[in-house]
Tab-separated table of C-alpha atoms in Angstrom:
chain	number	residue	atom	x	y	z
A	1	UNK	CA	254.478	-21.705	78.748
A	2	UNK	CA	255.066	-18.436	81.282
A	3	UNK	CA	257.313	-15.609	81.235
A	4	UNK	CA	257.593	-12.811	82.899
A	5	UNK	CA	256.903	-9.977	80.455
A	6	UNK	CA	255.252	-10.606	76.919
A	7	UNK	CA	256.128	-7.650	74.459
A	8	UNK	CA	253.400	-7.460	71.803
A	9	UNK	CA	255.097	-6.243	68.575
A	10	UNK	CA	258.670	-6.226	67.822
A	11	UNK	CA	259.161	-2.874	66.082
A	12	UNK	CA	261.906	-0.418	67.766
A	13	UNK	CA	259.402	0.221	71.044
A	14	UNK	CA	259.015	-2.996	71.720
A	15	UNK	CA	262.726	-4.141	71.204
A	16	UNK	CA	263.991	-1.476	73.412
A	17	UNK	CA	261.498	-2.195	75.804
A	18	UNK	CA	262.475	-6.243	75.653
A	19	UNK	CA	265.929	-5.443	76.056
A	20	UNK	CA	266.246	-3.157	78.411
A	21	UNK	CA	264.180	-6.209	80.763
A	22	UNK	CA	266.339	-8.664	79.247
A	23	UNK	CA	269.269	-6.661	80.432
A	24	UNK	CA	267.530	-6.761	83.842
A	25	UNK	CA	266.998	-9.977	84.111
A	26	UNK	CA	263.669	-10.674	83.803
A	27	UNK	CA	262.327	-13.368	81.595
A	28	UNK	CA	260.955	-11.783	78.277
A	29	UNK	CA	259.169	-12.795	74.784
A	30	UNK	CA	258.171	-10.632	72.092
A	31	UNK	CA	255.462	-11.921	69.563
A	32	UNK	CA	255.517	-10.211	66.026
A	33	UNK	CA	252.500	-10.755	63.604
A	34	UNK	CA	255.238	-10.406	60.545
A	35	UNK	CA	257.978	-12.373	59.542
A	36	UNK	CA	260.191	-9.970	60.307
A	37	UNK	CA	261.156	-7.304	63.288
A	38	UNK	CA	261.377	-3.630	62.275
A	39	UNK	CA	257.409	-2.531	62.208
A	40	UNK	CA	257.332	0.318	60.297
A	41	UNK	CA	261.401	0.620	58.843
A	42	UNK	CA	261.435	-1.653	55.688
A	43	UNK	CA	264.640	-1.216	53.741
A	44	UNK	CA	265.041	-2.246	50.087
A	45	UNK	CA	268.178	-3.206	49.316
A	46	UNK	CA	268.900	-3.489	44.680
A	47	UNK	CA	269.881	-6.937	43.127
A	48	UNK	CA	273.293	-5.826	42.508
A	49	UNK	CA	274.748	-4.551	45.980
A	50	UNK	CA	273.971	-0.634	45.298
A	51	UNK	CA	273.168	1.433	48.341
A	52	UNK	CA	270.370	0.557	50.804
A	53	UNK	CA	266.822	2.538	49.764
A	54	UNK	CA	264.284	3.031	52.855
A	55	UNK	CA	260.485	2.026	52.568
A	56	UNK	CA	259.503	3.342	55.878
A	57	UNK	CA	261.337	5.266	58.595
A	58	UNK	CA	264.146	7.238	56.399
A	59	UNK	CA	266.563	8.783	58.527
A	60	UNK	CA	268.154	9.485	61.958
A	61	UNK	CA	267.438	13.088	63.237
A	62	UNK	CA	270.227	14.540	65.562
A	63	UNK	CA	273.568	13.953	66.531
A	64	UNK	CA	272.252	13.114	70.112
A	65	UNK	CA	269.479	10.731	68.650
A	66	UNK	CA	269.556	7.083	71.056
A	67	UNK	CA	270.162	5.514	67.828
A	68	UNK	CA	273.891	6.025	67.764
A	69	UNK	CA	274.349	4.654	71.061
A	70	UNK	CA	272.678	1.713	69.934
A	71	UNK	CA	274.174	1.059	66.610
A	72	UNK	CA	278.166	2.315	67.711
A	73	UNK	CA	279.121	5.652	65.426
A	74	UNK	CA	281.067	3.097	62.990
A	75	UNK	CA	277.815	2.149	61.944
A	76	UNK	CA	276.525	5.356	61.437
A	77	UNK	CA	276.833	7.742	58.079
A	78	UNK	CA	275.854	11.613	57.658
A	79	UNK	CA	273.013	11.993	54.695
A	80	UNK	CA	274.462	13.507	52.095
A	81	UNK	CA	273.622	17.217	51.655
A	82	UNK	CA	274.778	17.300	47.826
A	83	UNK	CA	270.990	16.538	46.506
A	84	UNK	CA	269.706	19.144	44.169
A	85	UNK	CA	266.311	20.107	45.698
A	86	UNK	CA	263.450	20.690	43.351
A	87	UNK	CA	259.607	21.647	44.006
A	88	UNK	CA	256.549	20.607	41.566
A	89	UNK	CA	254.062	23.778	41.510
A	90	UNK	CA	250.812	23.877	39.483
A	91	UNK	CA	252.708	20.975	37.184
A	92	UNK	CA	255.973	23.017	36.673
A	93	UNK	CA	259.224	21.485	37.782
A	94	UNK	CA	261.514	24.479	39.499
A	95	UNK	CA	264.446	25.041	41.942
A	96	UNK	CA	263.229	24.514	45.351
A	97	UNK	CA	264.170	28.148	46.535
A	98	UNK	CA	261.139	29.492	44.539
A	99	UNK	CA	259.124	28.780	47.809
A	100	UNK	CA	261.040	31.313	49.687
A	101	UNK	CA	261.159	34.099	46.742
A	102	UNK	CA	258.667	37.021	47.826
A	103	UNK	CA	257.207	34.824	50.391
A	104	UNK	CA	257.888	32.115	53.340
A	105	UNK	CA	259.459	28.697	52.354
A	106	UNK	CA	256.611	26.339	54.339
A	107	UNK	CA	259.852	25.345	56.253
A	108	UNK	CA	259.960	29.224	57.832
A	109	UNK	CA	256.376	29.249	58.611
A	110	UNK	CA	256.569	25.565	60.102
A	111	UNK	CA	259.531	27.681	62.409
A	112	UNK	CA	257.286	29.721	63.273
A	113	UNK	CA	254.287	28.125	64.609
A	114	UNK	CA	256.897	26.054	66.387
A	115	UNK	CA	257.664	28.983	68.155
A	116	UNK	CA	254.398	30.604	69.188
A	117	UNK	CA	253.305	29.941	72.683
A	118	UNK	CA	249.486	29.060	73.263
A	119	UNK	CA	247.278	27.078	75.082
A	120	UNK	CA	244.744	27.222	72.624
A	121	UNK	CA	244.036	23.778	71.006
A	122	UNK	CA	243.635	25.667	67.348
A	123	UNK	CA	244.716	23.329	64.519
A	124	UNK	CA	247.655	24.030	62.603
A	125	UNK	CA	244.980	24.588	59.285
A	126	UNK	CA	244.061	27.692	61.111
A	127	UNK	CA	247.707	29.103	61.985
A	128	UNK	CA	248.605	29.064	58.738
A	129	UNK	CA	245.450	30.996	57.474
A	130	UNK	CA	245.883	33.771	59.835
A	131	UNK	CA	249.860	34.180	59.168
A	132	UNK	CA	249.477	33.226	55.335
A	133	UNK	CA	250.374	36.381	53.144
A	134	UNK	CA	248.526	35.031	50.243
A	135	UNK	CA	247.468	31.464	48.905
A	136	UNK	CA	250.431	29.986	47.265
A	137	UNK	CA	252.142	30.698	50.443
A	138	UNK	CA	249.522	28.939	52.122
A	139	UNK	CA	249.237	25.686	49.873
A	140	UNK	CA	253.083	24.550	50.209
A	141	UNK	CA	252.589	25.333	53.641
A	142	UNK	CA	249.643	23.049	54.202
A	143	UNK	CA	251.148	19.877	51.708
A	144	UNK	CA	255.094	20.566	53.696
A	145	UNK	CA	252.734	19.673	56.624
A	146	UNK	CA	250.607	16.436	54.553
A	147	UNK	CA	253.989	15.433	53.558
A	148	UNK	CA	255.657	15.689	57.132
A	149	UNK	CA	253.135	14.466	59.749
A	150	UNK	CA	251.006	12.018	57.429
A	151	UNK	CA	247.252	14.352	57.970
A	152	UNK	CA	245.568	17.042	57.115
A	153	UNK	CA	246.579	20.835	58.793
A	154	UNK	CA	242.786	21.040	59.934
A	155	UNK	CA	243.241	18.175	61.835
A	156	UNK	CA	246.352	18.594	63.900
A	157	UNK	CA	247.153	20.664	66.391
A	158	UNK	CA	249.482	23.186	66.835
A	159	UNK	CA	250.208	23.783	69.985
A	160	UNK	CA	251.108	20.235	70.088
A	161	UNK	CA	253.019	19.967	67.431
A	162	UNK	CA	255.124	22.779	68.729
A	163	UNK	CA	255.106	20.871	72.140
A	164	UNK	CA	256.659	17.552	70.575
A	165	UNK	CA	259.674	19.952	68.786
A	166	UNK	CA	260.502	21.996	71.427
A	167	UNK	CA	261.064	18.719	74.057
A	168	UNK	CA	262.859	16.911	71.143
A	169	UNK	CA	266.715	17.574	72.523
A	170	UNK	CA	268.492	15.008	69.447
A	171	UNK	CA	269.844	18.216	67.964
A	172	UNK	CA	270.195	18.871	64.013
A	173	UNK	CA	271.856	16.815	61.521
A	174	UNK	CA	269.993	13.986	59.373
A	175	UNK	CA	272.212	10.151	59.243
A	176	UNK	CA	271.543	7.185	57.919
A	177	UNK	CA	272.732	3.353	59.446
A	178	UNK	CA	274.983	2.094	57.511
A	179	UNK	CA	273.922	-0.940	55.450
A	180	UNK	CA	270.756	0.124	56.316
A	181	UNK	CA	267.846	1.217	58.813
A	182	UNK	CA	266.526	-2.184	59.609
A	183	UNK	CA	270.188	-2.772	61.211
A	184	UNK	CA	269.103	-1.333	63.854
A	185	UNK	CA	265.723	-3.825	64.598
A	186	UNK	CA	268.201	-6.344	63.953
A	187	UNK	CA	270.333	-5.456	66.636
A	188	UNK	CA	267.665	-4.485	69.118
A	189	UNK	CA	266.573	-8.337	68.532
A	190	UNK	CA	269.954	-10.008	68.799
A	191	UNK	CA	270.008	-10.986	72.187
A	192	UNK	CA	266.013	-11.110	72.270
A	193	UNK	CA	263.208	-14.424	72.221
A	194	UNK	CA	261.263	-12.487	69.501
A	195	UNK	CA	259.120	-15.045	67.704
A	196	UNK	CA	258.252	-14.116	64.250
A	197	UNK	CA	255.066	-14.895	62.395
A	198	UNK	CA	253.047	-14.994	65.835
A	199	UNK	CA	249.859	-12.628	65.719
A	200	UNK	CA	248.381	-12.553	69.181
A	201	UNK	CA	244.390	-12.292	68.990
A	202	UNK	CA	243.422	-11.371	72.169
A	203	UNK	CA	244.970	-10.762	75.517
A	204	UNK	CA	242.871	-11.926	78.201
A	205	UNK	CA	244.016	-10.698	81.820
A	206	UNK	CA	243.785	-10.205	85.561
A	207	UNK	CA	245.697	-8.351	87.770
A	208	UNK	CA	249.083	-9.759	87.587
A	209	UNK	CA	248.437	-12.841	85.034
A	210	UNK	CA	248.205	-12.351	81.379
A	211	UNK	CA	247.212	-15.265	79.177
A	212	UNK	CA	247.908	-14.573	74.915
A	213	UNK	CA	245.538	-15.959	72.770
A	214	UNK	CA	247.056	-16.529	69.085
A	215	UNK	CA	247.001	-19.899	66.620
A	216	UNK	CA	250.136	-20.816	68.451
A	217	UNK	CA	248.568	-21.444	71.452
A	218	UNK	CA	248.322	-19.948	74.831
A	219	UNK	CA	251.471	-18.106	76.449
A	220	UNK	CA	251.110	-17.030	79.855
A	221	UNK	CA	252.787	-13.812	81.504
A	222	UNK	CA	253.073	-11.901	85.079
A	223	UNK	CA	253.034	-8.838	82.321
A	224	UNK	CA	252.220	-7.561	78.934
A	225	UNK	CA	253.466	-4.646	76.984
A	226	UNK	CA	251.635	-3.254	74.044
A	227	UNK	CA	253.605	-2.005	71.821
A	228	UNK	CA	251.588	-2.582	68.314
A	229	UNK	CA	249.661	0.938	66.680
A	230	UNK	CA	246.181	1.861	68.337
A	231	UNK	CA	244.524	1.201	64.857
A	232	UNK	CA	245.580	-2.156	65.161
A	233	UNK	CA	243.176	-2.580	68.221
A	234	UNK	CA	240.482	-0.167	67.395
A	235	UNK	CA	240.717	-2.809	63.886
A	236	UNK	CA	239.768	-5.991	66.119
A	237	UNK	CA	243.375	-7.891	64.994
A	238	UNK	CA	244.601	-7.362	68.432
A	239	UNK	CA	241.480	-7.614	70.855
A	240	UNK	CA	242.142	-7.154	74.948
A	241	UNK	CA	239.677	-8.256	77.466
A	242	UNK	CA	238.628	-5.575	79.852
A	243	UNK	CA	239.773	-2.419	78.196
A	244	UNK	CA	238.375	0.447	79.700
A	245	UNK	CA	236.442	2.819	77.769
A	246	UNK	CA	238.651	5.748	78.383
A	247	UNK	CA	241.517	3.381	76.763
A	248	UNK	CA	238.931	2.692	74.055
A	249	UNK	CA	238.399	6.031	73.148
A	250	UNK	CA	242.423	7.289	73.218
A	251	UNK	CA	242.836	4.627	70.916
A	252	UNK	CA	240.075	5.934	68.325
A	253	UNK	CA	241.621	9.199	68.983
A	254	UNK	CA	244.937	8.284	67.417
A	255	UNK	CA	244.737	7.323	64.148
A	256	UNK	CA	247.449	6.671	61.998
A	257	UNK	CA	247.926	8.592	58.448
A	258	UNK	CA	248.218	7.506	55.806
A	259	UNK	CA	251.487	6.517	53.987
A	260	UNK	CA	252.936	4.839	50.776
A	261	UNK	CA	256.363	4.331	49.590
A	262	UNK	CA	257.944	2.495	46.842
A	263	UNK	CA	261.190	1.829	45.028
A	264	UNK	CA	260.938	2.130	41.237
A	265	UNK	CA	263.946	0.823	39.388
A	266	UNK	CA	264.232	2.168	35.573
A	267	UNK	CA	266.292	1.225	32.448
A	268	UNK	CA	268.188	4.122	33.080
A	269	UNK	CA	270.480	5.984	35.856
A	270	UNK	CA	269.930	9.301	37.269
A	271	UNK	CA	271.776	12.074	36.221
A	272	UNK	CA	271.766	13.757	39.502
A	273	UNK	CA	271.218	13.320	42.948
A	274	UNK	CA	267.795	15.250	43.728
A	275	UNK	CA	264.951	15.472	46.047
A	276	UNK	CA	261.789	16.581	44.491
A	277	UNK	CA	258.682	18.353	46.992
A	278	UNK	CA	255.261	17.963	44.963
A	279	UNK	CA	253.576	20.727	46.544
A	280	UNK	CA	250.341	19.468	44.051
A	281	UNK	CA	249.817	16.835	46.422
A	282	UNK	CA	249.986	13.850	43.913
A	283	UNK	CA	253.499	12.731	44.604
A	284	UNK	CA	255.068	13.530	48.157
A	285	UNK	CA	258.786	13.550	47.906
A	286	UNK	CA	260.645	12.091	45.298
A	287	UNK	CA	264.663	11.407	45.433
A	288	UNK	CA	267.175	10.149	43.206
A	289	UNK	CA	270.868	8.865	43.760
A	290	UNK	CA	273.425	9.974	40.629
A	291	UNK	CA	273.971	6.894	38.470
A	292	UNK	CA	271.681	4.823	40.069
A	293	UNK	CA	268.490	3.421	38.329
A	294	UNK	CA	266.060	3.464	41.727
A	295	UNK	CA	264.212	6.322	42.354
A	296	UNK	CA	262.268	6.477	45.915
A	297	UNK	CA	259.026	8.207	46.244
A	298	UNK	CA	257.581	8.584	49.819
A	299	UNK	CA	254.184	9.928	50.095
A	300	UNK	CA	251.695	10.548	52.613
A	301	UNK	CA	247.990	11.775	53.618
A	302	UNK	CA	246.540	12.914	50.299
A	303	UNK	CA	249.565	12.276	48.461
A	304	UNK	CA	249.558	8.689	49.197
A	305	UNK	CA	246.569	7.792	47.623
A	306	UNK	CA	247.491	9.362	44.263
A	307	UNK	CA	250.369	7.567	44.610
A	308	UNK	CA	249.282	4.179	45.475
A	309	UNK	CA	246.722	4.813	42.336
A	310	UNK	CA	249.236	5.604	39.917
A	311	UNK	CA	251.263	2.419	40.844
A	312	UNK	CA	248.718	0.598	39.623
A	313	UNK	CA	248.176	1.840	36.872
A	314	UNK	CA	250.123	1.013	33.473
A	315	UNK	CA	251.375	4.072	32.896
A	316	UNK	CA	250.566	6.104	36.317
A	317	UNK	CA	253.994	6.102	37.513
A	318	UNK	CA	255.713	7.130	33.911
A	319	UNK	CA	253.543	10.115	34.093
A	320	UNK	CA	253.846	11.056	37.776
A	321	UNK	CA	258.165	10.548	37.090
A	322	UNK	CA	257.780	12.811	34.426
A	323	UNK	CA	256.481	15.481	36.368
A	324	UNK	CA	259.061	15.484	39.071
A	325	UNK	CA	262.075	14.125	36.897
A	326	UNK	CA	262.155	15.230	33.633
A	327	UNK	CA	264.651	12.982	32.565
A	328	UNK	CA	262.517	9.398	33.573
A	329	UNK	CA	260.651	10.418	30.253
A	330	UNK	CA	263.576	8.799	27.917
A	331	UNK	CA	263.236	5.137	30.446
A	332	UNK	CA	261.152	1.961	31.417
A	333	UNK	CA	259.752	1.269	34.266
A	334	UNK	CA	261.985	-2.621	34.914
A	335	UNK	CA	260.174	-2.870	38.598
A	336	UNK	CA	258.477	-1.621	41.655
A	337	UNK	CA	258.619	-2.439	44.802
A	338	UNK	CA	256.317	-1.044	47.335
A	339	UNK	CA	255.013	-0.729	51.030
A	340	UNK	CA	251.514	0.436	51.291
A	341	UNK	CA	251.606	1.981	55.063
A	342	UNK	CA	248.362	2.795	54.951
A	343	UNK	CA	246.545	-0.947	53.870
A	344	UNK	CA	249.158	-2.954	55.885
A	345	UNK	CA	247.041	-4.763	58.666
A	346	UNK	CA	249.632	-3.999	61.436
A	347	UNK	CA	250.219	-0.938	61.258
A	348	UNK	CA	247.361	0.784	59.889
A	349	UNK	CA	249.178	4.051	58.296
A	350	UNK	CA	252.653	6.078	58.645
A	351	UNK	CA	252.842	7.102	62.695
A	352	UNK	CA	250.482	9.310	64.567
A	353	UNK	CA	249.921	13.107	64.516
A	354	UNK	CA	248.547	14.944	67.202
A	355	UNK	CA	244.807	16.012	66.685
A	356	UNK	CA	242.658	19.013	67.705
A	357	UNK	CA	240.380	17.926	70.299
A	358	UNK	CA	242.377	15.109	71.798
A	359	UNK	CA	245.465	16.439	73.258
A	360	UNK	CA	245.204	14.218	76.049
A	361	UNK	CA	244.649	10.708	73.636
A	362	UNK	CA	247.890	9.660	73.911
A	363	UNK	CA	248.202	10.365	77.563
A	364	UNK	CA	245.313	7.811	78.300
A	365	UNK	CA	247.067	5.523	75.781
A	366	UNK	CA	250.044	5.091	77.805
A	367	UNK	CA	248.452	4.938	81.247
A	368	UNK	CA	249.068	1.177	82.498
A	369	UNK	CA	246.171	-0.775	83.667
A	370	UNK	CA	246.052	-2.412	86.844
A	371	UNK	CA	250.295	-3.389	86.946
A	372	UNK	CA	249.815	-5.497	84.508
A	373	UNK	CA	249.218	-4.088	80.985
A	374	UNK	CA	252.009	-1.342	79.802
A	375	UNK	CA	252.117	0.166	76.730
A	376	UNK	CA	254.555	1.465	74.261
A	377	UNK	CA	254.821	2.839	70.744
A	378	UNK	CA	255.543	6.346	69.174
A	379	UNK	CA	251.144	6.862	69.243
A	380	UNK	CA	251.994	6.827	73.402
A	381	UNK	CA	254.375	9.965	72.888
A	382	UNK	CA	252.354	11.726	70.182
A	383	UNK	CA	251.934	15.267	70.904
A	384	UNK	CA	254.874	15.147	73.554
A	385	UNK	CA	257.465	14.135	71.658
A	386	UNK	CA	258.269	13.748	67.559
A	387	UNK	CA	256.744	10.478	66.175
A	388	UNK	CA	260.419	9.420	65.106
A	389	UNK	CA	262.793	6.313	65.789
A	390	UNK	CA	263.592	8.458	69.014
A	391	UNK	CA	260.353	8.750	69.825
A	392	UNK	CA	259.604	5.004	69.701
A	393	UNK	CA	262.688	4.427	71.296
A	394	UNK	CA	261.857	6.535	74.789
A	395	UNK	CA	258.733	4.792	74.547
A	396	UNK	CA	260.099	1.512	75.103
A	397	UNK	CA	262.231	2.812	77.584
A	398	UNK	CA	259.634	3.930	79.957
A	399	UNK	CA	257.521	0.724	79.726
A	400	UNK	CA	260.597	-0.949	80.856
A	401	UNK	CA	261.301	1.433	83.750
A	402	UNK	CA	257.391	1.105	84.443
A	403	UNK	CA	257.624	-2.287	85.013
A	404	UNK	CA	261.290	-2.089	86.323
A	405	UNK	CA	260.366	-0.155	89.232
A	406	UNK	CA	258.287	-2.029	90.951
A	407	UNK	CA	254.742	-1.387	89.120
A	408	UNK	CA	254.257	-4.571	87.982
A	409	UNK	CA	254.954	-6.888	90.518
């Protein structure tokens, strides 16, 4: 079989890019190695109808964010802003405003190194220990930035990560889709030939002819787009003939961080509706819903691990509740249900976060080769723009317009 444009990876980059050549006419098929479309938004939804919990991507930023346009603003909710907010500190449980009390919430001093203007590729590890008034200050500043962009502070960079907030132009607010986050993938793939369950192995090319290798068979293209996370090809799951080395190299330069999420659903309901920072590193953020049984913890880089860990453990999770929600002592764990970001095959972590030494990575990443292969995905915008949906979104939006105008024929 041929088609004019084969979209590797059906998360929201490579929908949006589909669509937007559907919408143009052109012939297009997306393969997805899972049986589902979304990549990296998984939402959990409870047995008995109660409201939607998210296992990856967990909200909308900005009133101006693409996603509204997508989804229509009936199908779009404000976040509630009624959640008691609570930090964990050398194992002690306290009101989240403690951060801020004789020194600088890590929110403030994230503000600030947003704001600082240099062209000095320092990481953001040492901003924060030359503006750091003393060590505490310094600690919840380094885990608000774990918890936030999924790697260490000595590895990311700050003029970059200043870069990516300053272009982002969604302005403030946080919303949720109704129902859901993976209505939106859902939508994307409405009008779409996305086939599910169809790993490609290798992509073997010349200029203008693509031929995808996968246990399917062969499907032949004038043009491919890329879409999946760099890990995923620096892993040998998706191999591509001919990749230069520079492309080789950008890709090894953008790892993903690690991430870990899951739903635990208890023999009792929350009293309150709270979000919960561990600034100890062992248990990321931590949110219940009032009267509802689930609690959510969403974890990254260090935080992850310990996570992950005590998951597994008999009583890990009762212990690590405990710490962050007092009142999970008095109830059972019933069920878990998790996704482990970091070990899943096809994505190989949480998104991408700009590193010290190779600003340019992501650059290279996006560069097409030769007309024919394009590439997409929030690892093509890192440092440029925030590693969100909208990120992924304009991502997918400039393949298309890459191959739209002309490049690839």
């Amino acid at each position: 079989m041929r088609t004019d444009v084969l979209v590797v990876g059906a998360g929201i980059s490579g929908l949006t890019c589909a669509s937007r050549l559907t919408e143009a006419g052109l012939r297009v098929v997306v393969q997805e190695s899972r049986a589902r479309v979304g990549g990296r938004i998984r939402t959990f939804r409870p047995a008995d109808g109660g409201p939607a919990l998210e296992l990856g991507a967990q909200v909308v930023h900005g009133a101006r964010n693409p996603v509204h346009a997508v989804m229509g603003g009936d199908r779009m909710e404000t976040v509630p802003r009624d959640v008691a907010a609570r930090v964990v500190e050398d194992g002690v449980t306290a009101d989240m405003g403690v951060l801020a009390r004789g020194r600088r919430g890590p929110w403030a001093l994230e503000a600030e190194l947003n704001a600082a203007l240099t062209d000095a590729d320092v990481s953001v590890g040492d901003r924060l220990r030359s503006r750091c008034a003393d060590a505490a200050e310094e600690r919840a500043a380094r885990e608000w930035y774990r918890q936030n962009w999924a790697a260490d502070p000595d590895e990311v960079s700050a003029p970059a990560v200043a870069a990516a907030h300053r272009a982002d132009a969604v302005g403030g607010g946080e919303y949720a889709v109704s129902g859901g986050f993976d209505r939106l993938p859902e939508q994307l793939a409405r009008s779409l030939d996305v086939r599910l369950g169809c790993p490609v192995d290798l992509l073997d090319w010349s200029t203008g002819q693509v031929r995808a290798h996968g246990a399917q068979g062969v499907l032949r293209a004038g043009a491919a787009v890329v879409t999946v996370p760099p890990q995923v090809v620096v892993s040998g799951r998706l191999r591509i003939g001919g990749l230069p080395a520079t492309k080789w190299q950008a890709a090894k330069d953008l790892p993903a961080g690690d991430g870990y999420c899951v739903v635990v659903t208890l023999s009792a309901p929350a009293p309150e509706s709270a979000v919960v920072f561990d600034v100890d590193g062992s248990g990321g953020f931590t949110r219940s819903r009032a009267g509802r049984p689930e609690v959510l913890i969403v974890a990254k880089a260090g935080a992850a691990a310990a996570v992950r860990a005590a998951t597994r453990e008999s009583d890990g999770l009762t212990a690590l509740l405990a710490r962050s929600l007092p009142w999970t002592r008095s109830a059972r764990v019933l069920a878990t249900e998790a996704a482990d970001w970091g070990n899943d095959p096809w994505s190989g972590g949480a998104f991408t976060a700009p590193r010290t030494g190779a600003r340019d990575a992501a650059v290279l990443w996006a560069e097409p080769i030769e007309n024919t292969l394009f590439f997409a995905g929030e690892a093509t915008v890192c440092g440029r723009e925030l590693p969100w949906v909208q990120g992924a979104i304009a991502s997918g939006e400039r393949a298309a317009a890459q191959i739209l105008s002309g490049v690839a024929r």
